[in-house]
GROMACS .gro file of C-alpha atoms in nm:
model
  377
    1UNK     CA    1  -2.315 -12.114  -9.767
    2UNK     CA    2  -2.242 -12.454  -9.821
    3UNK     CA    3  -2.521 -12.490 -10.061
    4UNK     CA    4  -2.399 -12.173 -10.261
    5UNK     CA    5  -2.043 -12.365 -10.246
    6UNK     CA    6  -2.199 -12.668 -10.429
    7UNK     CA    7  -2.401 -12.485 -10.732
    8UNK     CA    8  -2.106 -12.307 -10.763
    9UNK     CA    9  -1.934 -12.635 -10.859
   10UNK     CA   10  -2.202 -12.749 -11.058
   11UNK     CA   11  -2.157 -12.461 -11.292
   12UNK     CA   12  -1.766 -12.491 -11.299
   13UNK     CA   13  -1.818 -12.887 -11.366
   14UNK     CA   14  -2.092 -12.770 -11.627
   15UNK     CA   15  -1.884 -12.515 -11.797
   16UNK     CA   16  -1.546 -12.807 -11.821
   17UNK     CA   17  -1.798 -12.998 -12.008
   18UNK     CA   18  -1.906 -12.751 -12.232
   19UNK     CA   19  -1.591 -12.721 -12.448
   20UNK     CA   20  -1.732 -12.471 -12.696
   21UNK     CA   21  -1.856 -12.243 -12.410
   22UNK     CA   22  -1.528 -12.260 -12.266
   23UNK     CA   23  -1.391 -12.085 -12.621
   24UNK     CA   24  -1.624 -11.849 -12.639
   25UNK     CA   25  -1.524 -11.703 -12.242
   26UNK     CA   26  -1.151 -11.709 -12.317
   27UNK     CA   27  -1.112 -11.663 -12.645
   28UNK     CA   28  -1.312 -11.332 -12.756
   29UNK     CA   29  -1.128 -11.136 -12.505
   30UNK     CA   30  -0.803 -11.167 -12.646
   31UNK     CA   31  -0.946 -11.114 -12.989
   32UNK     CA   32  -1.090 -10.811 -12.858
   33UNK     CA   33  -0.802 -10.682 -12.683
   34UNK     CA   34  -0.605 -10.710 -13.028
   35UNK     CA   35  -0.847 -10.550 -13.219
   36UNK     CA   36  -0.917 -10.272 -12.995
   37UNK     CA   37  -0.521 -10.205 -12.965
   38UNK     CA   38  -0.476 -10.198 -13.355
   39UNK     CA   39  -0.814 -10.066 -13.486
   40UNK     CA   40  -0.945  -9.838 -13.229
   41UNK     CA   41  -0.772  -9.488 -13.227
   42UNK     CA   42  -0.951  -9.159 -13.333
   43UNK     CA   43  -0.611  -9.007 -13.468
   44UNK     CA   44  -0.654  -8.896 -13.807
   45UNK     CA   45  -0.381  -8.989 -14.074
   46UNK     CA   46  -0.319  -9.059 -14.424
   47UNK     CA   47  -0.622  -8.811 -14.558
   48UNK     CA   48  -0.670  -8.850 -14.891
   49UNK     CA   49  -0.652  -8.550 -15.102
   50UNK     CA   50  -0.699  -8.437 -15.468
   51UNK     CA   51  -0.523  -8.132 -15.609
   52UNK     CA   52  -0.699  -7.868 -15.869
   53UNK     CA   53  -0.396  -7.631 -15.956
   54UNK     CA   54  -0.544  -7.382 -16.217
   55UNK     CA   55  -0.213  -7.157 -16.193
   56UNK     CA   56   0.058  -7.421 -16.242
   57UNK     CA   57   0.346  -7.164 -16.101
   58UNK     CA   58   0.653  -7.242 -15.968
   59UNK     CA   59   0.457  -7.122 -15.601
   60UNK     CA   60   0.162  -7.296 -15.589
   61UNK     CA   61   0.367  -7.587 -15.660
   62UNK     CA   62   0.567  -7.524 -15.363
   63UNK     CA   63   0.170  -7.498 -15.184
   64UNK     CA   64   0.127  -7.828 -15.327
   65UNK     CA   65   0.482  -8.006 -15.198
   66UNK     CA   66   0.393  -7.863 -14.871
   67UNK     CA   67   0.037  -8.137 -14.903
   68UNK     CA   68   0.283  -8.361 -15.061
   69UNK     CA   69   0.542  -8.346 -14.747
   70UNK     CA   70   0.312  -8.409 -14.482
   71UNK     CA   71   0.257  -8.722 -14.301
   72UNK     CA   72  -0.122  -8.651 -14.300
   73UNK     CA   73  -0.193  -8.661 -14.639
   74UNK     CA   74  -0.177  -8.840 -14.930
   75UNK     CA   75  -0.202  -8.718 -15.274
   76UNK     CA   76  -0.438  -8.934 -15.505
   77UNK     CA   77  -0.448  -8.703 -15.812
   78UNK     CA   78  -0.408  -8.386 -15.987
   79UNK     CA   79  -0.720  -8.263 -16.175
   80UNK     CA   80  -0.762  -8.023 -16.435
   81UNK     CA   81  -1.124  -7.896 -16.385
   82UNK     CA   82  -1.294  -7.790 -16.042
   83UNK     CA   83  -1.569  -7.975 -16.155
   84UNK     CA   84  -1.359  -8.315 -16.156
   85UNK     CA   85  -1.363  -8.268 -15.794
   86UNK     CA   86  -1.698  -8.371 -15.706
   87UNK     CA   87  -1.663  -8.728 -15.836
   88UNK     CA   88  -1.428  -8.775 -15.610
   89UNK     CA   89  -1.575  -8.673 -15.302
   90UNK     CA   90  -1.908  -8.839 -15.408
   91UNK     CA   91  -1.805  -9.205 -15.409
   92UNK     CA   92  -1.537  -9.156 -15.129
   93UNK     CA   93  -1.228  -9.143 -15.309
   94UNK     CA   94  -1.114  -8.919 -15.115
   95UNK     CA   95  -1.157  -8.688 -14.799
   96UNK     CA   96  -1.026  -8.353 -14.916
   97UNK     CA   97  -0.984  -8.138 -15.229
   98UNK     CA   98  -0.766  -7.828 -15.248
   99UNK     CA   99  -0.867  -7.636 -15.568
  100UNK     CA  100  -0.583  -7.325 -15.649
  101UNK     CA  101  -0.708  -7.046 -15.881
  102UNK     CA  102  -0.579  -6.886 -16.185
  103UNK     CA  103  -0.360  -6.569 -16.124
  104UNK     CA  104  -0.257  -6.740 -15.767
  105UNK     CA  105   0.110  -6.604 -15.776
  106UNK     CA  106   0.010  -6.318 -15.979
  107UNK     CA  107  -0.137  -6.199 -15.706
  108UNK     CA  108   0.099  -6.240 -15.442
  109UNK     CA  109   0.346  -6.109 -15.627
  110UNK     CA  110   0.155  -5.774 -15.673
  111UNK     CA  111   0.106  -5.759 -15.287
  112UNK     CA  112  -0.304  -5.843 -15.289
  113UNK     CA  113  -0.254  -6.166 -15.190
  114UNK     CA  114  -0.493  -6.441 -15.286
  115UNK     CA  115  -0.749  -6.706 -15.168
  116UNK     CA  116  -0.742  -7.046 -15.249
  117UNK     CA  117  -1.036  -7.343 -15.168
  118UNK     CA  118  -1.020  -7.612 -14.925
  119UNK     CA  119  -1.337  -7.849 -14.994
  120UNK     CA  120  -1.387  -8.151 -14.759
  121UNK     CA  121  -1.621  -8.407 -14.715
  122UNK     CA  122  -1.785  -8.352 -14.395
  123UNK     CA  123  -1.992  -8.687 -14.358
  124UNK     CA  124  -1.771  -8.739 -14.054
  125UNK     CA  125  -1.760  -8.472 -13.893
  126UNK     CA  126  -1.437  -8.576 -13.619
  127UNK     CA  127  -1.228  -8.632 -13.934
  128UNK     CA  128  -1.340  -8.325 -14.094
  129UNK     CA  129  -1.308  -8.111 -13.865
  130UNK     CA  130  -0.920  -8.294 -13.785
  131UNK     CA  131  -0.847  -8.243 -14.170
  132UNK     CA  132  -0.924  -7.889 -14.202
  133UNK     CA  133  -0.729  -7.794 -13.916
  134UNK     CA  134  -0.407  -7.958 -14.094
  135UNK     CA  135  -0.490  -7.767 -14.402
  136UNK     CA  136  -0.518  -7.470 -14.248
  137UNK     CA  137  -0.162  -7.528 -14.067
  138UNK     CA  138  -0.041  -7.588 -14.376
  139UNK     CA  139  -0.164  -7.301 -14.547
  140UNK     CA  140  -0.081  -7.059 -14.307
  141UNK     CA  141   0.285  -7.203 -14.234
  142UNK     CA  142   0.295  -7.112 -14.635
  143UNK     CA  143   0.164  -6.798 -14.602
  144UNK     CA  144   0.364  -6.685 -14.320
  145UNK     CA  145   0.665  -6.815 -14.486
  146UNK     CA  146   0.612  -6.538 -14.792
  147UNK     CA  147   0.555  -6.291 -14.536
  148UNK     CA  148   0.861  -6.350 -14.400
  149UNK     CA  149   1.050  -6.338 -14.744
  150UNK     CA  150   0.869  -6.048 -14.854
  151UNK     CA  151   1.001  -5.827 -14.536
  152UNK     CA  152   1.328  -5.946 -14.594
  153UNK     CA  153   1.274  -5.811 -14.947
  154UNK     CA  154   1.088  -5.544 -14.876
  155UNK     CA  155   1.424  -5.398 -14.635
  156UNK     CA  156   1.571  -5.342 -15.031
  157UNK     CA  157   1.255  -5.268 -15.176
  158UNK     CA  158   1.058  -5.039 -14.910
  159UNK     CA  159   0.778  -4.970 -15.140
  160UNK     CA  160   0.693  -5.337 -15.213
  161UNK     CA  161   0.337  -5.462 -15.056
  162UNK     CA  162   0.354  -5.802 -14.863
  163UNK     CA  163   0.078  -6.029 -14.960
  164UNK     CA  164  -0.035  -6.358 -14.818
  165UNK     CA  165  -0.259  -6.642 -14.894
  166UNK     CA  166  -0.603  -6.711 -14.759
  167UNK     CA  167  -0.751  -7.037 -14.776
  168UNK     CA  168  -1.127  -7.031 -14.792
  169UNK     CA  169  -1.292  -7.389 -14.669
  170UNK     CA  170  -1.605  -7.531 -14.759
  171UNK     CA  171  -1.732  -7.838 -14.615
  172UNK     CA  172  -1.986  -8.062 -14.860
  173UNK     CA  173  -2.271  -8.300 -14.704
  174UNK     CA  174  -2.270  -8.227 -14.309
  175UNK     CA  175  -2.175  -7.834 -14.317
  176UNK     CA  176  -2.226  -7.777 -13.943
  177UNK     CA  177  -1.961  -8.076 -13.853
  178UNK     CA  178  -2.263  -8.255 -13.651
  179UNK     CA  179  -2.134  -8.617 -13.519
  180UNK     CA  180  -2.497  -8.680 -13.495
  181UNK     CA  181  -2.579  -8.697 -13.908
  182UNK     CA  182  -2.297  -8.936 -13.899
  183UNK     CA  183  -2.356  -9.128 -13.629
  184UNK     CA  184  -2.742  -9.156 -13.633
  185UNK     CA  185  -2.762  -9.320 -13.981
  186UNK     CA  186  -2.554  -9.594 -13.887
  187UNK     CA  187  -2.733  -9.684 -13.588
  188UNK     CA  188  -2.980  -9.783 -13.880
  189UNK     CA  189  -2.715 -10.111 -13.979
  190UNK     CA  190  -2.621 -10.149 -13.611
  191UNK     CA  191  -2.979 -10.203 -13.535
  192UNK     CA  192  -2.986 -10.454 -13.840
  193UNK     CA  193  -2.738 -10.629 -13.757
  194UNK     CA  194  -2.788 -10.681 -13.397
  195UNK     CA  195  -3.156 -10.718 -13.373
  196UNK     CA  196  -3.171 -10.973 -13.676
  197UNK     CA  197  -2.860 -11.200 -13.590
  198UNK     CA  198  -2.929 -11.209 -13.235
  199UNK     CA  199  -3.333 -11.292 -13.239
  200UNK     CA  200  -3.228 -11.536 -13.559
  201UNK     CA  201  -3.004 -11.743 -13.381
  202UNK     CA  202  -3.193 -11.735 -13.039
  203UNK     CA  203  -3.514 -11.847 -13.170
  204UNK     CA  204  -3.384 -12.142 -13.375
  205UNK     CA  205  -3.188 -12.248 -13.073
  206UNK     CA  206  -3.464 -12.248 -12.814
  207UNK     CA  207  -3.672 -12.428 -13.090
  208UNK     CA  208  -3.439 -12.680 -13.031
  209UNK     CA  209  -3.401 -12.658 -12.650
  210UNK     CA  210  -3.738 -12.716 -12.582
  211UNK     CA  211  -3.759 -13.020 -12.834
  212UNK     CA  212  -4.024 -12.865 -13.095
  213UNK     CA  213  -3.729 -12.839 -13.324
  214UNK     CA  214  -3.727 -13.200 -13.346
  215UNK     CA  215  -4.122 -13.211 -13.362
  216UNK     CA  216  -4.102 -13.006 -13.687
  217UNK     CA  217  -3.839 -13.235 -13.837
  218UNK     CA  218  -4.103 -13.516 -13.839
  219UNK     CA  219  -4.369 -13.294 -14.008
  220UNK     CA  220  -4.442 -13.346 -14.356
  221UNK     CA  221  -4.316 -12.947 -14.370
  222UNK     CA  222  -3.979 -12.957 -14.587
  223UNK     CA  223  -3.664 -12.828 -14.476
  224UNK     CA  224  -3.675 -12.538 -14.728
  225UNK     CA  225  -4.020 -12.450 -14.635
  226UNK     CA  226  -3.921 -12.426 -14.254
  227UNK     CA  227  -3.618 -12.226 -14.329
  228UNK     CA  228  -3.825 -11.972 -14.471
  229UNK     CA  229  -4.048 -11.987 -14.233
  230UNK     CA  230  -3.840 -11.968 -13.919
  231UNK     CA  231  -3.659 -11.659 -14.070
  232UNK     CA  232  -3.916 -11.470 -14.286
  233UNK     CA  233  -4.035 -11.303 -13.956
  234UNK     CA  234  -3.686 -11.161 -13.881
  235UNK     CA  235  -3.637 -11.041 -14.248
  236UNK     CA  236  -4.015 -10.843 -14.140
  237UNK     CA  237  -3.867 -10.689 -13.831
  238UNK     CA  238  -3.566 -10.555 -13.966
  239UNK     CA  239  -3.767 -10.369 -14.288
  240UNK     CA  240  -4.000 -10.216 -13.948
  241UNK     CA  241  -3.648 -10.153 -13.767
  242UNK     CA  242  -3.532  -9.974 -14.093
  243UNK     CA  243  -3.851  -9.784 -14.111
  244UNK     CA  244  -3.854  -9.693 -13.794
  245UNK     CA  245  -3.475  -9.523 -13.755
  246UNK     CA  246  -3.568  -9.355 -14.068
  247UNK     CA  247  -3.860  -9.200 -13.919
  248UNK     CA  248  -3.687  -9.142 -13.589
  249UNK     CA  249  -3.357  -8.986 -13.806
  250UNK     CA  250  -3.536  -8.713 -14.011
  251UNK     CA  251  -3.838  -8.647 -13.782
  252UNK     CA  252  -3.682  -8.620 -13.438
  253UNK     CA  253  -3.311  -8.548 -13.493
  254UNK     CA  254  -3.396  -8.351 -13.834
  255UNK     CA  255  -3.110  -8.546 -14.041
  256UNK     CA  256  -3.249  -8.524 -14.435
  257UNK     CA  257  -3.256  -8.854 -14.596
  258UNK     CA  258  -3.121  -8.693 -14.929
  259UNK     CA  259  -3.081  -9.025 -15.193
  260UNK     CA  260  -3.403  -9.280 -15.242
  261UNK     CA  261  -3.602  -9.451 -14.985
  262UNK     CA  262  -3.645  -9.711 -15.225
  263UNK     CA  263  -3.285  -9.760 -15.254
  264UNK     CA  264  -3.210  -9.774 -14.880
  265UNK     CA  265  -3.467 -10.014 -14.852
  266UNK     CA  266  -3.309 -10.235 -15.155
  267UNK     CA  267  -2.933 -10.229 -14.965
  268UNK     CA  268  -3.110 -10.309 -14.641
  269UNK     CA  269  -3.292 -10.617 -14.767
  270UNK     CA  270  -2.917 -10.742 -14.905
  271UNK     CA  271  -2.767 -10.645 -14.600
  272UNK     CA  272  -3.026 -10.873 -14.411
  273UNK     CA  273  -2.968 -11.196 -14.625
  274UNK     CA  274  -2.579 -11.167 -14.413
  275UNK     CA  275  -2.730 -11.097 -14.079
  276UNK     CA  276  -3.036 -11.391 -14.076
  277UNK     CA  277  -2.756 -11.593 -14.242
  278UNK     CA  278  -2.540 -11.531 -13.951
  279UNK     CA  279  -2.811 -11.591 -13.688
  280UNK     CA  280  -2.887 -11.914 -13.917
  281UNK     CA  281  -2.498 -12.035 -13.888
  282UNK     CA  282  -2.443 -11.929 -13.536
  283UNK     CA  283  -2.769 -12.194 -13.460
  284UNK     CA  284  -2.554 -12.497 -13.557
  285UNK     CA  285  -2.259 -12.439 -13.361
  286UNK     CA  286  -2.428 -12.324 -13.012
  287UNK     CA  287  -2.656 -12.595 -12.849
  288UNK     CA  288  -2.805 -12.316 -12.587
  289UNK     CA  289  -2.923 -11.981 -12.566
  290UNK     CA  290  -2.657 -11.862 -12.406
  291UNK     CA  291  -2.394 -11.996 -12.639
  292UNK     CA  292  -2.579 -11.839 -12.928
  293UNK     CA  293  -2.591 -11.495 -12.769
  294UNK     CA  294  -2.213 -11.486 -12.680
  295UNK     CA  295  -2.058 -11.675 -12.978
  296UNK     CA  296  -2.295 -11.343 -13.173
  297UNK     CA  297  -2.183 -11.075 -12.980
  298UNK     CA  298  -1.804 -11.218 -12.970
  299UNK     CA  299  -1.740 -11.312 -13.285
  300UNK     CA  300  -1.941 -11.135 -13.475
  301UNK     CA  301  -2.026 -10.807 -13.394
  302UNK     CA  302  -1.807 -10.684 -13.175
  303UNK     CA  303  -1.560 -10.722 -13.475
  304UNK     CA  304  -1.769 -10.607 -13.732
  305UNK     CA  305  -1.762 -10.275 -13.505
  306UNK     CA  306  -1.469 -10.229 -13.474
  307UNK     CA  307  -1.341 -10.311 -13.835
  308UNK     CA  308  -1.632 -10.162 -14.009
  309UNK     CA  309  -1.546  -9.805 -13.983
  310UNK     CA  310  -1.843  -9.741 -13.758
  311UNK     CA  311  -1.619  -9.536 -13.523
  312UNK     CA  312  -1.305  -9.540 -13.569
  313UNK     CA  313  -1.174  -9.454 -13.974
  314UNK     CA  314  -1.100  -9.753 -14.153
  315UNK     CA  315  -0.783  -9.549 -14.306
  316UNK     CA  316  -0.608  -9.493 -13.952
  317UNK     CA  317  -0.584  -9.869 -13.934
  318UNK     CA  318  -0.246 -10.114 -13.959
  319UNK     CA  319  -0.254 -10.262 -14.333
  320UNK     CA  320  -0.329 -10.600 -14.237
  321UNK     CA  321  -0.687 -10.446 -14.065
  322UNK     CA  322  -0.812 -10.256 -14.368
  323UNK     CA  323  -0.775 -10.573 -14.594
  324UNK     CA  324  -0.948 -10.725 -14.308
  325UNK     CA  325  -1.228 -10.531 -14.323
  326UNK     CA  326  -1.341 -10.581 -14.707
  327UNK     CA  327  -1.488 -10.903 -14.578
  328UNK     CA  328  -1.671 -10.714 -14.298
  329UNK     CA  329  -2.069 -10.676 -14.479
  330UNK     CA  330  -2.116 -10.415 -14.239
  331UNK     CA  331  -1.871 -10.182 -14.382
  332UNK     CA  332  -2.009 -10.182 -14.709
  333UNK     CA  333  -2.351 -10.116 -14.583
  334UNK     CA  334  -2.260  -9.795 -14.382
  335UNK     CA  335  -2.092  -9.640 -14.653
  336UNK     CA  336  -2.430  -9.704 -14.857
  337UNK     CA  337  -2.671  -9.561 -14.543
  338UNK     CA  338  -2.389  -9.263 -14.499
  339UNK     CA  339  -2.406  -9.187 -14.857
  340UNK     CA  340  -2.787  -9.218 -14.919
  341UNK     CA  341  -2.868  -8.955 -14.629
  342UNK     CA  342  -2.583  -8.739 -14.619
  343UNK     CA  343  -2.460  -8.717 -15.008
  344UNK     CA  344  -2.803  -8.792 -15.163
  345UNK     CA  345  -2.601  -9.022 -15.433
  346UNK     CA  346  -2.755  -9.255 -15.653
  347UNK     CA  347  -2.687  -9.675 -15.779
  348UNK     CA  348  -2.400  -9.539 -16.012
  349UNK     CA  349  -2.218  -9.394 -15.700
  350UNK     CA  350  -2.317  -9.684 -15.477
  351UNK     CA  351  -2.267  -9.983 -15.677
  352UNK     CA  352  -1.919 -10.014 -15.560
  353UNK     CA  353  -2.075 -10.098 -15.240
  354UNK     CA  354  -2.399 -10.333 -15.332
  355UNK     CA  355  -2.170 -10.541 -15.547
  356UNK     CA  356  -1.971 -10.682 -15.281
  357UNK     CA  357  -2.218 -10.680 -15.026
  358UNK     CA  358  -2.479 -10.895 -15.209
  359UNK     CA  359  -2.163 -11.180 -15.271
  360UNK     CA  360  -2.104 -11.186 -14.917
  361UNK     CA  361  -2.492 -11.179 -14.810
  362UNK     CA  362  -2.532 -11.472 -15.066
  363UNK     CA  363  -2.229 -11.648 -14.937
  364UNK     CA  364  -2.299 -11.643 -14.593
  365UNK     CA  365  -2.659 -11.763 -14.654
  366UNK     CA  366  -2.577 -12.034 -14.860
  367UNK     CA  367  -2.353 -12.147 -14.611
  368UNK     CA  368  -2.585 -12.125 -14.345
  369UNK     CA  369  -2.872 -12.302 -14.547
  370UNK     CA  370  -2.654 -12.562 -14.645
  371UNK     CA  371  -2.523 -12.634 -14.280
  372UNK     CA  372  -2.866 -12.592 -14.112
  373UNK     CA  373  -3.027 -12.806 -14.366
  374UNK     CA  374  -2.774 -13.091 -14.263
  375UNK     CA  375  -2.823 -13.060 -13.914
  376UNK     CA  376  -3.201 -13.087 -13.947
  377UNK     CA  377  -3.101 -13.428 -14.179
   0.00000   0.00000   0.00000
C-alpha cells in the first residue's frame, strides 16, 4: 500500500510539472461543458423555407402568413416557377419548399377543396421528419379553420359544400427518412479526421520520444523532404480509409453514392491537408504521447463535432456558435460528402464548400510547416 501511496505521488509531482498537461485535464472540460450546453440540442427551429404561390389570392396568402407567423420557420423567398425550387434545395439554401397551385381558392370556394405541395429536403432525416410535421400542423390548423367558417356559412347557405385543403409532401434525396444515409456518409470525414490527426501527431511525437527525431535532424535529409516524408503515409491511409467507407456505405448498408467518385476523392484530399496539418501542429506543442492524444481529442475534435453540424443542426445553434463554426473544416466537408451521396450534385453546387475549405486546409498547413520546420531548426 505504501508503495501504491508513493507512485501515486510521483504522478501528482509529475503532472505539477507538466504545466501544459495540467491545461489540457482542466481546461477541455469546461470548454466542453459550454459547448455541449449551447450547441447540442436536437430541437428543430428556424427551418428555412421558400414559397411558390401560383394563385396569388387573398387565401393562400393567409396559408402563407400562417409560415410567416410561426416561430419555426423562416421565409427566405418567394419564387415564381416550381422549377426555381430545386436550386434551392440543391445547394442547401434551404430545408423546405411549399409550392401552392393555380385555382387554389377557386377551388375551395366551389367546395372541392384543393391540394397543395410540401417538398423537403430529407438528407437529415430527424429534421425532416420534425419539419413536415410543423407543416402539416400548419396546414391543417388552416384547413380546419375554413371548415369552421364554411359551417358557420353554410347555417345561411345550407346548400353550400365545405371544402378543405390537403397538403401533399414529398421528400427529395433520403425518401424513406433513414438516419442511416445521413449518418453513414459522415462517418467517412469523422474517420478522416480522427484517424489522420491522431496517427499524425502520435508518430511525430514518439519520433521524438525515443530520440530518432533528433537522429534525422543530423541527416543530410532536408526539413522539407522529411516533412513529406513523415506525413505522406497518413495522406495514403486516409485515401484507403475513404475507399474503404465508400465500399462499406453502398455495399453493406446499400446507401447510393449518387455525385462523382472522383470528386469525393478531390474534397477528401483538401480535407486531409487540415487534418495532417493539425496532427503536424499538435506535434510542437505536446512533448509526449499522451499530451498529443488529449490536446487532439480536446481541442480539436471534440469541437469540431459538436460545431460541425455532424449531429446536432448548425441552425438550432446561439448566433455566436454558427459564426463559430465557418472556421470549423469539418463542416464544410460534410456538407460536400452529404451532398455527393445523397443529392448526387456536381462542382457548381459544391464550390461554395471547396472554396473555403481548401483556405483553411492551406492555412492550417502552412502554419504547421512553418512551426514544425522551426522546431526541427
Amino acid at each position: 500500500m505504501k508503495r501504491i501511496f508513493h507512485l501515486m505521488r510521483k504522478e501528482f509531482w509529475q503532472l505539477r510539472r507538466d504545466r501544459r498537461m495540467l491545461g489540457v485535464i482542466f481546461v477541455p472540460p469546461v470548454l466542453q461543458l459550454l459547448l455541449l450546453g449551447y450547441a447540442a440540442t436536437l430541437d428543430v427551429e428556424d427551418i428555412r423555407l421558400v414559397v411558390c404561390d401560383l394563385d396569388e389570392t387573398s387565401m393562400s396568402r393567409d396559408l402563407v402568413e400562417e409560415f410567416s407567423a410561426s416561430a419555426n420557420f423562416s421565409v427566405l423567398a418567394f419564387l415564381s416557377h416550381p422549377r426555381e425550387i430545386d436550386s434551392y434545395l440543391d445547394n442547401g439554401q434551404a430545408m423546405m419548399a411549399v409550392n401552392i397551385p393555380t385555382g387554389f381558392a377557386t377551388d375551395i370556394a366551389s367546395g372541392e377543396g384543393s391540394r397543395l405541395q410540401l417538398l423537403v429536403d430529407g438528407s437529415d432525416a430527424n429534421t425532416a421528419g420534425i419539419s413536415l410535421s410543423y407543416a402539416s400542423a400548419i396546414v391543417g390548423r388552416f384547413s380546419r379553420q375554413i371548415v369552421i367558417d364554411r359551417i358557420a356559412h353554410s347555417t345561411k347557405n345550407p346548400g353550400a359544400k365545405i371544402g378543405n385543403v390537403e397538403a401533399e409532401t414529398r421528400v427529395w434525396y433520403n425518401q424513406e427518412l433513414k438516419s442511416r444515409n445521413f449518418m453513414v456518409p459522415a462517418v467517412l470525414a469523422l474517420l478522416l479526421m480522427v484517424m489522420t490527426t491522431t496517427l499524425t501527431s502520435m508518430a511525430i511525437v514518439k519520433e521524438r520520444e525515443i530520440g530518432t527525431l533528433e537522429q534525422l535532424i543530423v541527416t543530410p535529409i532536408r526539413s522539407y523532404e522529411l516533412i513529406a516524408g513523415k506525413l505522406a503515409p497518413f495522406v495514403l491511409i486516409g485515401f484507403i480509409d475513404v475507399l474503404l467507407v465508400i465500399f462499406v456505405a453502398t455495399v453493406w448498408f446499400g446507401i447510393p453514392l449518387r455525385g462523382s467518385i472522383l470528386h469525393l476523392l478531390t474534397a477528401s484530399g483538401v480535407f486531409l491537408f487540415t487534418t495532417v496539418g493539425i496532427g503536424l501542429l499538435m506535434s510542437t506543442v505536446s512533448r509526449t504521447q499522451q499530451q498529443a492524444m488529449m490536446t487532439s481529442m480536446f481541442f480539436v475534435m471534440m469541437p469540431m463535432i459538436v460545431l460541425s453540424g455532424f449531429i446536432f443542426p448548425i441552425e438550432n445553434m446561439p448566433r455566436i456558435f454558427q459564426i463559430m463554426t465557418y472556421a470549423i473544416p469539418l463542416r464544410y466537408f460534410l456538407i460536400i460528402v452529404r451532398s455527393l451521396f445523397l443529392k448526387g450534385v456536381g462542382l457548381s453546387v459544391l464550390w461554395p464548400q471547396v472554396w473555403p475549405l481548401l483556405i483553411i486546409g492551406a492555412t492550417i498547413f502552412g502554419l504547421s510547416v512553418m512551426r514544425f520546420r522551426k522546431h526541427l531548426g
